[in-house]
Structure formats: C-alpha cells, structure tokens
Amino acid sequence: MEASDLEAVEKLHQAYERLLKEVNHVVIGQHKVVEELMISLLAGGHCLLVGVPGLAKTLIVHTLADTLNLSFNRVQFTPDLMPADITGTDVIQEDKITGNRDFKFLAGPVFANVVLADEINRTPPKTQAALLEAMQEHQVTAGGRKHKLPVPFFVLATQNPIEQEGTYPLPEAQLDRFMFEIKVEYPTEEEEFAIVRQTTSDESYAIKKILELDELLSFQSLVRRVPVADHVIRYAMQFARMTRIIATDDARAADIPDFIREYVSWGAGPRASQNLVLGAKARAILHGRLYVSTDDVRAVAHPVLRHRIITNFNAEADGMSPDKIVDRLIELIPVDSSQEKLDGRLPQVFRSADAR
C-alpha cells in the first residue's frame, strides 16, 4: 500500500471512533450492529436486519446515514405495494407554453444513498424483484429506459422474525444479494434503563456529520486495495465450501464434516467467500490495521453465512441453527499451520496460491 493509503486507514479509524461516539448520543448499545453496518457500507454491500419490533432498527439506520451525510429514504413495505411505488414511474406532463405532451420519469424513494426497506418480507415477489434489480445493477428500468441510482447506494432491509403470517419470504436468490444478515438483539438491563431515561425526557441531540460523500467513496475504493495473504483467502473459502453437501469429486466429498451432512440441505455459494474476504478487509481498516487476519474472517462469518446456510428438518428438531453451524466450523477449521490436521481430512488452508 502507498503512503497515502496508510494515512487514509488512520483517518478512517479516527473517523470511526468519532462516529461511534456520535451514534451513541442517539442509539444506546447495539455497538456490534453499528460495526457490522459500517463494514457492509465500506465493502459496498447491502444488509438485512432481523429483530423484533422496538429495537431501534430504523433509528440506527437513519442515524448512521446522517453521520455519513448520505441521503435517506424509508419505504414501509406492505402487501399492496407495487414496483412503481418504490422505483418510480413515467407520467404524462404537458408543456404549458407549447401544449406538447411528453413522458417524464418521476423518481421513487429508491433514489437515495441509503434506502430502508422496512419489513421487506411483507410485500409480494413482484415488488421484491424490482428491488432486486436496484440492489444488483444499481439502476431502475421504467418505460424501457434505464435510470442510474445515486452512488453510493445501499439497501438496508428489516424483517420481523416472530410474525410470519401474511408474509412473502425472500427467495434465496435475493437473500444472497445481501452481504450481511445482522441480528438485532434485546438490550441489556443497563442499556434498557438508559434508553427509557433518555427517550422519556425532553432532551434532543443534533447529529453531527462525520464523513462526507466523497470521503466514503474513497474509503470504499481503499477496501479493495487492502492486501490479503493467500492463507487468509483459503481460510475464508473453507467456511463456504464446507457447507456444501454436494461435492464435485470424491476428494471434496471427504472434506465435508458429518454435522453438515446431517443438518444442512443447501450451502453457501462463491458470493459468500467473496463477502467474507471483503468484510474482513473492511473490518481490518476500520480498526486501523493494514493487514487482514483470520480473526477478521471469523468476526464476519456469522452475518455473511447465517442467511446462506439452509438447514433441514433434522437441524430444526435438534435446535441446530445456522449460527451454531458456523460456531462449529470456527472450531473445526484451523487458524494457523500449527493447528492444521495431518490426517488429510481437511483441505490444506495454508499452502500458497502457486502450490500444487
């Protein structure tokens, strides 16, 4: 990395410390959620936030957008929401001077840097598909014309895990477009005390801008330039590859752990490996480090994999969630050459890219 990149890493780390303090003025607790959101934003990915109502999911997203000086729109997804309600539509407008009529595109709420898709699983697949194009292609098609979305563009969607009646579960293809699935947990007793005390008073706080738009774009570019060792890439790959019960050859089949065969019906694809490495890079520079370690990969393994591992009935009966499967993979996959098993059952994580 060049000297300017090293200075940028230190600048980002200092900005992140200020951002956390700024967010804490409005959001009590949820430090892990804020960190994972920032990692995803730096890596250019979208997030799915899962948590029961009242855990400040909307407030966290809105506050983060304010501190980063990004435009923000919130869309409440409902069963009667149509694609044009979020993407926009062509309308006929008359020129009062000439009397000519022409179509003009009226942009929908998706045209913002940060779009909060509230309760995304409450809208039909047709509307979900329209959002999928925006997430993947960063554009909207209306009337046969393509309209580019603002840069940067992030979709932060929420889901309620306790109410499934009248919902439209997201298909695996769209779930895979989300870099992270972030679990928003209940606050601790002390955090809840602080929340109640703060929100039942007349105190208010004006959020300060920590980063500008061009700075965020430069930090996103910096993430791609962070070097990563071959063994870290191979380490990240094993988390995805070991979840696949369908092997392409007999040698690969021997690497699949028994608990994966027992509990997993479908594993993570190559996009999981990409997001593990990108997330690890973003986390490294967020904490002011110029290198990526296996610790960074483990830190992002749960949000990257929990929505990409499809468990079967055996897992449900035994209480084996995707998070518990990731925990077991963390225990199984060696983190350095001294822990690598010699029986040949696990892949050689610590060989170089040129090794045969």
mmCIF file of C-alpha atoms in Angstrom, residues 230-231 234 351-356:
data_model
loop_
_atom_site.group_PDB
_atom_site.id
_atom_site.type_symbol
_atom_site.label_atom_id
_atom_site.label_comp_id
_atom_site.label_asym_id
_atom_site.label_seq_id
_atom_site.Cartn_x
_atom_site.Cartn_y
_atom_site.Cartn_z
ATOM 1 C CA ASP A 230 -3.265 -16.411 0.382
ATOM 2 C CA HIS A 231 -3.837 -18.434 3.541
ATOM 3 C CA ARG A 234 -8.208 -20.040 1.683
ATOM 4 C CA ARG A 351 -0.478 -23.587 1.096
ATOM 5 C CA SER A 352 0.373 -20.743 -1.280
ATOM 6 C CA ALA A 353 -1.581 -19.856 -4.397
ATOM 7 C CA ASP A 354 1.149 -21.377 -6.581
ATOM 8 C CA ALA A 355 1.380 -24.655 -4.656
ATOM 9 C CA ARG A 356 0.228 -27.779 -6.431
#
